[in-house]
Structure formats: C-alpha cells, structure tokens
C-alpha cells in the first residue's frame, strides 16, 4: 500500500535527485513526489515545478499548491565548484536552506531531509571521523554544511521541526553524473573504463576517501526518514559509511573485469580538499539508532557499475 505523503524534492535534476525521485515514487507513488529544480529536465516528469530555491515566495507557493508534508532539500553547490566563488556558494547553500526551514515552519511541513557531507570534517581528523569529531571544514561547501547541521538542530530544538540529516560520503552512481565535487573522479573512472579509454585522475593514487554506492545511499536515506522519531539521537548530521578506497584501489578493482585498463595521475586543487577530509567514517551511532548496514563492497559495486554502464553505452550506440 502506498504511503500518503506529499514530498517535495528540491534539486531533483542532480546526481542524487534524479535517482531519489524515482526511488521515492516507488514508495510513495507517482503523485506523492513533486520534483523541482532550476530548469526543466530533458525528460520532464509529471509533477515537476521549476524553482529557484533562493526565492522563498516561489517555494511557499509550491508547498501550498501541492500540500507538501516532507521536503528533501538537495540543492547546493558542491566542494570543488564551490571554491571557484566562495561567497556565492555560501549565499546559495545557506539562503536556500533558510527558505526551506522557514517555509516548512510556516506551512506545517512535517519532515525535512538535509544532506550533509564528510566535508564538515577538516584537519583535526587524522584518519577516521567518529560521530562527535571536531568540525573544522576547509572548504566553503563544508562550512555551509556544518552551519546547516547546526541550524537543523536549532530548528528541531526551538520549533520541533523534524529534520533528519546524513553526512553522505562521495556517492557513486551509474544512473547520473556528479555535479562538481571532489569525489567525482570515482564515477568518471567507470565511464572511461567502459568506453575503453585511459583515465587521468585529479587525485594522487593513494588518496583514500569515504564513498558509498547510490543504492546504499538511497536505502540509508529512506531508512532514516522512516525511523521512529524517538530512535533519532542525532539532530545535526549522522555519520554514514559505505566503503573507503584510493584511486589506485578502484583502478585495481576495475582491472579485474576490464583487463588493460590504464590510469595516470595529475593532481590539481582538489587534492588539497581531499587531504582535508577523513579517510574513514565511523557510523556506529547510525547503525545503533536506525539499523544502518551497507550492502556494497568495492568489488560488488564495480561489477554492477560496469555491467550497467555497458548496457547504457550499447543503448546509446544503437
Ligand atoms: P548536484 O550538483 O548533482 O545537484 C544539485 C542540484 O541542485 C542541481 O540539479 C542544481 O540545478 C540544483 N540547484 C542548484 N541551485 C539551486 C537553486 N537555487 N534552486 C533549485 N535548485 C538548485 O548535487 P548532488 O550530488 O545531487 O547532491 C545533492 C545534495 O547532496 C547536495 O546538497 C550535496 O551537498 C549533498 N551531497 C552530495 C554528495 C555526492 O557525492 N553527490 C556527497 C555528500 C553530500
Ligand atoms: N561528494 C561531495 C563532494 O565531493 C562530498 O560532499 O563535494
């Protein structure tokens, strides 16, 4: 039986949004999910609203029109792109979130999902970040996510707004392309490998980062949003772990299937961002509070990524 919610996904054209909208529609029904973004996507779904989320009145009108009960606020400028224009990144990431918080409060939206990031951590974390590690982010993106987490906690405590948040690791997907992050290489590498091309990596070969497969990220997101409110002990952002690997290790995993795959390394400004992040995430609290467990290892993800991209590129050629 479909659940009766009216969900608004803001930033629905992006790497996560384009997968999440379909995932949520599988649970809440086609008309249970309204997608929204700055521009109409190529294949405009039913229930799509064009929205610049810096426009609070536009957001409020959509919430009223559709009787929205939950908002998944995905719109943001990510880590690498964010460094090109720090003040604009701060403005977009924070203004859109303040609009969501205020519109939700004024119009009785019951639940909000706020995607945070491993970018909230900085140089004080050497190797592994635990749930309560110190937050000293090195990028404007990370600063905005740490601030967003604290505002989430404030709105929960002050107004009782039920906001839930995950500190996503780098997300890897075959369905969609990433949009300007430091972990983007781990998606691009599969596309190059499947097309039989050489891959030049913008990180050094031994730069280990936390990552997660899209399927696990979807499972974690809905599991958290569906958990009973009294099981949620973290109202800032939950640490979430999938797997950790370096460019050299993902290349070795790909080479087990695509023999002769070649990679070279040409680190750029994203190396410093990657080095400011932890290599591993301790997600004990998420596991304890709402039963989180990832299903994918690096090799299992590699098998699925390659097989799905092979189908995709064959379709494109035909
Ligand atoms: P993305 O860049 O692929 O997509 C973001 C979407 O937001 C885009 O479609 C963009 O058009 C839209 N957008 C930007 N400004 C907007 C505005 N003012 N109004 C409406 N829409 C706007 O990002 P993503 O990878 O899908 O990430 C979604 C969220 O998850 C972000 O908040 C990001 O910080 C977070 N996150 C992502 C990852 C990852 O690896 N992808 C990891 C950690 C956290
Ligand atoms: N994948 C994201 C980025 O690299 C992490 O939040 O920006």
Coordinates of C-alpha atoms and ligand atoms in Angstrom, one line a residue:
X1 CA 0.0 0.0 0.0
X2 CA 1.4 3.4 -0.9
X3 CA 2.1 5.8 1.9
X4 CA 0.2 9.1 2.0
X5 CA 2.8 11.7 1.9
X6 CA 3.4 14.7 -0.5
X7 CA 7.1 15.1 -0.9
X8 CA 9.0 17.9 -2.5
X9 CA 12.5 17.2 -3.8
X10 CA 14.5 20.4 -4.3
X11 CA 17.5 20.0 -6.7
X12 CA 15.9 17.0 -8.4
X13 CA 18.0 17.1 -11.6
X14 CA 21.2 16.4 -9.9
X15 CA 23.3 13.2 -9.3
X16 CA 21.2 12.2 -6.2
X17 CA 17.9 13.9 -7.0
X18 CA 17.4 12.2 -10.4
X19 CA 17.7 8.8 -8.7
X20 CA 16.0 9.7 -5.4
X21 CA 12.8 11.0 -7.1
X22 CA 12.3 7.6 -8.8
X23 CA 13.2 5.8 -5.6
X24 CA 10.7 7.8 -3.6
X25 CA 8.0 7.3 -6.2
X26 CA 8.4 3.6 -5.8
X27 CA 7.5 4.0 -2.2
X28 CA 5.0 7.0 -2.1
X29 CA 3.5 6.7 -5.6
X30 CA 3.9 8.8 -8.7
X31 CA 1.8 11.7 -7.4
X32 CA 3.4 11.5 -3.9
X33 CA 6.6 13.2 -5.1
X34 CA 7.0 16.6 -6.7
X35 CA 10.4 17.2 -8.3
X36 CA 11.8 20.7 -8.6
X37 CA 15.0 22.3 -9.9
X38 CA 16.2 25.5 -11.6
X39 CA 15.5 24.1 -15.1
X40 CA 13.1 21.5 -16.5
X41 CA 15.0 18.2 -17.1
X42 CA 15.2 16.7 -20.6
X43 CA 12.5 14.2 -19.8
X44 CA 10.2 16.3 -17.7
X45 CA 8.3 14.0 -15.2
X46 CA 4.8 14.6 -14.1
X47 CA 4.7 16.7 -11.0
X48 CA 7.6 18.9 -11.8
X49 CA 7.9 22.5 -10.7
X50 CA 10.6 24.9 -11.9
X51 CA 12.0 26.6 -8.8
X52 CA 15.0 28.7 -7.7
X53 CA 15.0 27.8 -4.0
X54 CA 16.6 31.2 -3.2
X55 CA 13.1 32.5 -3.9
X56 CA 11.1 31.9 -0.6
X57 CA 7.8 33.0 -2.1
X58 CA 8.1 30.6 -5.0
X59 CA 8.9 27.8 -2.6
X60 CA 6.0 28.7 -0.4
X61 CA 3.6 28.7 -3.4
X62 CA 4.7 25.2 -4.4
X63 CA 4.4 23.9 -0.8
X64 CA 0.8 25.3 -0.6
X65 CA -0.2 24.2 -4.1
X66 CA 0.7 20.5 -3.5
X67 CA 0.1 20.3 0.2
X68 CA 3.7 19.3 0.8
X69 CA 4.3 17.2 4.0
X70 CA 8.1 16.5 3.6
X71 CA 10.9 18.3 1.8
X72 CA 14.2 16.7 0.7
X73 CA 16.5 19.7 0.2
X74 CA 19.2 18.7 -2.2
X75 CA 20.1 22.0 -3.9
X76 CA 23.7 23.1 -3.2
X77 CA 27.0 24.0 -4.8
X78 CA 29.4 21.2 -4.1
X79 CA 33.0 21.2 -2.8
X80 CA 35.2 21.7 -5.9
X81 CA 32.8 24.1 -7.7
X82 CA 32.1 25.9 -4.5
X83 CA 35.8 27.0 -4.2
X84 CA 35.5 28.9 -7.6
X85 CA 33.2 31.5 -5.9
X86 CA 33.1 31.1 -2.1
X87 CA 30.7 33.9 -1.3
X88 CA 28.2 32.9 -3.9
X89 CA 28.4 29.3 -2.7
X90 CA 27.7 30.4 0.9
X91 CA 24.8 32.5 -0.3
X92 CA 23.1 29.8 -2.3
X93 CA 23.7 26.9 0.1
X94 CA 22.5 28.9 3.1
X95 CA 19.7 31.0 1.6
X96 CA 18.1 28.0 0.1
X97 CA 18.2 26.2 3.4
X98 CA 16.9 29.1 5.4
X99 CA 14.0 29.3 2.9
X100 CA 13.2 25.6 3.4
X101 CA 13.3 25.9 7.2
X102 CA 11.1 29.0 7.3
X103 CA 8.6 27.9 4.7
X104 CA 8.4 24.4 6.5
X105 CA 7.7 26.1 9.8
X106 CA 5.1 28.5 8.4
X107 CA 3.2 25.9 6.3
X108 CA 3.2 22.9 8.5
X109 CA 5.7 20.7 6.6
X110 CA 6.3 17.8 8.9
X111 CA 9.7 16.4 8.0
X112 CA 12.8 17.7 6.2
X113 CA 15.8 15.8 4.9
X114 CA 19.1 17.7 4.8
X115 CA 22.0 16.1 3.1
X116 CA 25.3 16.9 4.9
X117 CA 28.7 15.7 3.9
X118 CA 32.0 14.3 5.0
X119 CA 33.2 17.8 4.0
X120 CA 32.2 19.0 7.5
X121 CA 35.4 17.4 8.8
X122 CA 38.8 19.0 8.5
X123 CA 42.4 18.8 9.5
X124 CA 41.7 17.9 13.2
X125 CA 40.6 14.4 12.0
X126 CA 43.6 12.4 11.1
X127 CA 42.3 9.1 9.6
X128 CA 38.8 8.2 11.0
X129 CA 36.0 10.6 11.8
X130 CA 33.7 9.5 14.6
X131 CA 30.2 10.9 15.1
X132 CA 31.5 13.6 17.5
X133 CA 34.8 14.5 15.9
X134 CA 35.7 18.2 15.8
X135 CA 34.3 20.1 12.8
X136 CA 36.8 22.5 11.1
X137 CA 35.9 22.3 7.4
X138 CA 38.5 23.6 4.9
X139 CA 36.0 24.5 2.1
X140 CA 33.2 26.9 1.9
X141 CA 31.0 24.0 1.0
X142 CA 32.0 22.2 4.2
X143 CA 31.5 25.4 6.3
X144 CA 27.9 25.7 4.8
X145 CA 27.1 22.0 5.6
X146 CA 28.4 22.3 9.2
X147 CA 26.3 25.5 9.6
X148 CA 23.3 23.8 8.0
X149 CA 23.6 20.9 10.5
X150 CA 23.7 23.3 13.4
X151 CA 20.6 25.2 12.1
X152 CA 18.8 21.9 11.7
X153 CA 19.5 21.1 15.4
X154 CA 18.3 24.6 16.3
X155 CA 15.1 24.4 14.4
X156 CA 14.4 21.0 15.9
X157 CA 15.0 22.2 19.4
X158 CA 13.4 25.6 19.1
X159 CA 10.4 24.8 16.8
X160 CA 10.2 21.0 16.9
X161 CA 10.7 20.7 13.2
X162 CA 11.6 17.0 12.4
X163 CA 14.8 17.4 10.4
X164 CA 17.0 14.4 9.7
X165 CA 20.4 14.5 8.1
X166 CA 23.2 12.2 6.8
X167 CA 26.8 13.1 6.3
X168 CA 27.0 11.4 2.8
X169 CA 30.4 10.2 1.7
X170 CA 31.2 10.5 -2.1
X171 CA 28.3 9.0 -4.0
X172 CA 28.9 6.6 -6.9
X173 CA 26.1 6.0 -9.4
X174 CA 25.7 4.7 -13.0
X175 CA 22.3 6.5 -13.4
X176 CA 23.6 10.0 -13.1
X177 CA 26.7 12.1 -13.3
X178 CA 28.2 14.1 -10.3
X179 CA 28.0 17.9 -10.2
X180 CA 31.3 19.5 -9.2
X181 CA 32.6 17.5 -6.2
X182 CA 36.0 16.2 -5.1
X183 CA 34.8 12.6 -5.2
X184 CA 33.6 12.9 -8.9
X185 CA 36.6 11.0 -10.2
X186 CA 35.2 7.8 -8.7
X187 CA 32.2 8.0 -11.2
X188 CA 34.2 9.3 -14.2
X189 CA 36.7 6.5 -13.9
X190 CA 34.0 3.8 -14.6
X191 CA 32.7 5.7 -17.7
X192 CA 36.3 5.9 -19.1
X193 CA 37.0 2.3 -18.3
X194 CA 33.8 1.0 -20.0
X195 CA 34.5 3.2 -23.1
X196 CA 38.0 1.6 -23.3
X197 CA 39.6 5.0 -22.6
X198 CA 42.6 6.0 -20.5
X199 CA 41.7 7.8 -17.2
X200 CA 43.7 10.7 -15.9
X201 CA 42.9 11.1 -12.2
X202 CA 42.9 14.6 -10.5
X203 CA 43.9 13.0 -7.1
X204 CA 47.1 11.1 -6.1
X205 CA 47.0 7.4 -6.3
X206 CA 47.0 6.8 -2.5
X207 CA 44.3 9.4 -1.6
X208 CA 41.8 7.3 0.4
X209 CA 38.3 8.8 0.8
X210 CA 35.0 7.6 2.1
X211 CA 32.5 6.6 -0.6
X212 CA 29.1 5.0 -0.9
X213 CA 27.2 3.3 -3.7
X214 CA 23.9 5.1 -4.7
X215 CA 21.8 2.0 -3.9
X216 CA 23.1 2.1 -0.3
X217 CA 22.7 5.8 -0.1
X218 CA 19.0 5.5 -1.1
X219 CA 18.5 2.8 1.4
X220 CA 20.1 4.8 4.2
X221 CA 18.1 8.0 3.3
X222 CA 14.7 6.4 3.4
X223 CA 15.6 4.2 6.4
X224 CA 16.5 7.4 8.4
X225 CA 13.4 9.3 7.2
X226 CA 11.1 6.4 8.1
X227 CA 12.7 5.7 11.5
X228 CA 10.6 6.4 14.5
X229 CA 11.3 9.9 16.0
X230 CA 12.4 8.5 19.3
X231 CA 15.2 6.5 17.7
X232 CA 16.8 9.6 16.3
X233 CA 19.5 10.7 18.7
X234 CA 21.5 13.0 16.3
X235 CA 19.8 16.1 15.1
X236 CA 22.9 17.6 13.4
X237 CA 24.0 15.0 10.9
X238 CA 24.6 11.3 11.1
X239 CA 28.0 9.8 10.1
X240 CA 27.4 7.3 7.3
X241 CA 29.9 4.9 5.9
X242 CA 29.8 2.7 2.8
X243 CA 33.4 1.9 1.8
X244 CA 36.8 3.7 1.6
X245 CA 39.3 3.4 -1.2
X246 CA 42.0 5.2 -3.1
X247 CA 42.2 5.8 -6.9
X248 CA 44.8 3.0 -7.1
X249 CA 42.4 0.6 -5.3
X250 CA 39.4 1.4 -7.5
X251 CA 41.5 1.1 -10.6
X252 CA 42.7 -2.4 -9.4
X253 CA 39.0 -3.4 -8.8
X254 CA 38.1 -2.2 -12.4
X255 CA 41.1 -4.1 -13.9
X256 CA 39.8 -7.4 -12.5
X257 CA 37.0 -7.0 -15.1
X258 CA 38.4 -4.7 -17.8
X259 CA 41.9 -6.0 -18.4
X260 CA 44.4 -3.5 -19.7
X261 CA 42.5 -0.5 -18.1
X262 CA 45.0 2.3 -17.7
X263 CA 45.1 5.2 -15.2
X264 CA 47.6 8.1 -14.7
X265 CA 47.7 10.8 -12.0
X266 CA 47.7 14.6 -12.4
X267 CA 46.6 16.1 -9.0
X268 CA 45.0 19.5 -9.1
X269 CA 43.5 21.9 -6.5
X270 CA 41.1 19.1 -5.5
X271 CA 44.0 17.1 -3.9
X272 CA 44.1 19.6 -1.0
X273 CA 40.4 19.3 -0.5
X274 CA 40.6 15.5 -0.4
X275 CA 43.5 15.7 2.1
X276 CA 41.5 17.8 4.4
X277 CA 38.8 15.1 4.7
X278 CA 38.9 11.9 6.8
X279 CA 39.8 8.6 5.1
X280 CA 37.3 6.6 7.1
X281 CA 33.9 7.2 8.8
X282 CA 32.8 5.6 12.0
X283 CA 29.0 5.3 11.7
X284 CA 28.4 3.3 14.9
X285 CA 25.6 5.7 16.0
X286 CA 23.6 5.3 12.7
X287 CA 23.9 1.6 13.0
X288 CA 22.7 1.5 16.6
X289 CA 19.9 4.1 16.2
X290 CA 18.2 3.0 13.0
X291 CA 19.8 -0.2 11.9
X292 CA 22.0 1.1 9.1
X293 CA 24.2 -1.5 7.2
X294 CA 25.7 -1.0 3.8
X295 CA 25.2 -3.9 1.3
X296 CA 28.0 -3.0 -1.2
X297 CA 31.8 -3.6 -1.1
X298 CA 34.1 -2.0 -3.7
X299 CA 34.2 -5.1 -5.9
X300 CA 30.5 -5.7 -5.7
X301 CA 29.9 -2.0 -6.7
X302 CA 32.5 -2.3 -9.5
X303 CA 30.7 -5.3 -11.0
X304 CA 27.3 -3.5 -11.1
X305 CA 28.7 -0.2 -12.3
X306 CA 30.5 -1.8 -15.2
X307 CA 27.6 -4.1 -16.2
X308 CA 25.1 -1.2 -16.0
X309 CA 27.3 1.3 -17.9
X310 CA 28.0 -1.4 -20.6
X311 CA 24.2 -1.6 -21.2
X312 CA 23.9 2.2 -21.2
X313 CA 26.7 2.7 -23.8
X314 CA 25.4 -0.1 -26.0
X315 CA 21.9 1.6 -26.0
X316 CA 23.5 4.9 -26.9
X317 CA 25.4 3.4 -29.8
X318 CA 22.4 1.5 -31.2
Ligands
LIG1 P1 24.3 18.1 -7.9 O1 25.2 19.2 -8.1 O2 24.4 16.9 -8.8 O3 22.7 18.6 -8.0 C1 22.3 19.7 -7.3 C2 21.0 20.2 -8.0 O4 20.6 21.4 -7.3 C3 21.3 20.6 -9.5 O5 20.4 19.9 -10.3 C4 21.1 22.1 -9.5 O6 20.5 22.6 -10.7 C5 20.1 22.3 -8.3 N1 20.2 23.6 -7.7 C6 21.3 24.4 -7.5 N2 20.9 25.6 -7.1 C7 19.6 25.6 -7.0 C8 18.6 26.6 -6.6 N3 19.0 27.8 -6.2 N4 17.3 26.2 -6.6 C9 16.9 25.0 -7.0 N5 17.8 24.0 -7.4 C10 19.1 24.3 -7.4 O7 24.4 17.6 -6.4 P2 24.1 16.1 -5.8 O8 25.4 15.4 -5.9 O9 22.9 15.6 -6.4 O10 24.0 16.5 -4.3 C11 22.7 16.7 -3.7 C12 22.9 17.1 -2.2 O11 23.6 16.1 -1.6 C13 23.8 18.4 -2.1 O12 23.3 19.1 -1.0 C14 25.1 17.8 -1.7 O13 25.9 18.7 -1.0 C15 24.8 16.6 -1.0 N6 25.9 15.6 -1.0 C16 26.2 15.0 -2.2 C17 27.3 14.1 -2.3 C18 27.7 13.4 -3.5 O14 28.7 12.7 -3.5 N7 26.9 13.6 -4.6 C19 28.0 13.8 -1.1 C20 27.7 14.5 0.1 C21 26.6 15.4 0.1
LIG2 N1 30.9 14.3 -3.0 C1 30.9 15.5 -2.4 C2 31.9 16.4 -2.9 O1 32.9 15.9 -3.3 C3 31.1 15.4 -0.9 O2 30.1 16.2 -0.2 O3 31.8 17.6 -2.9

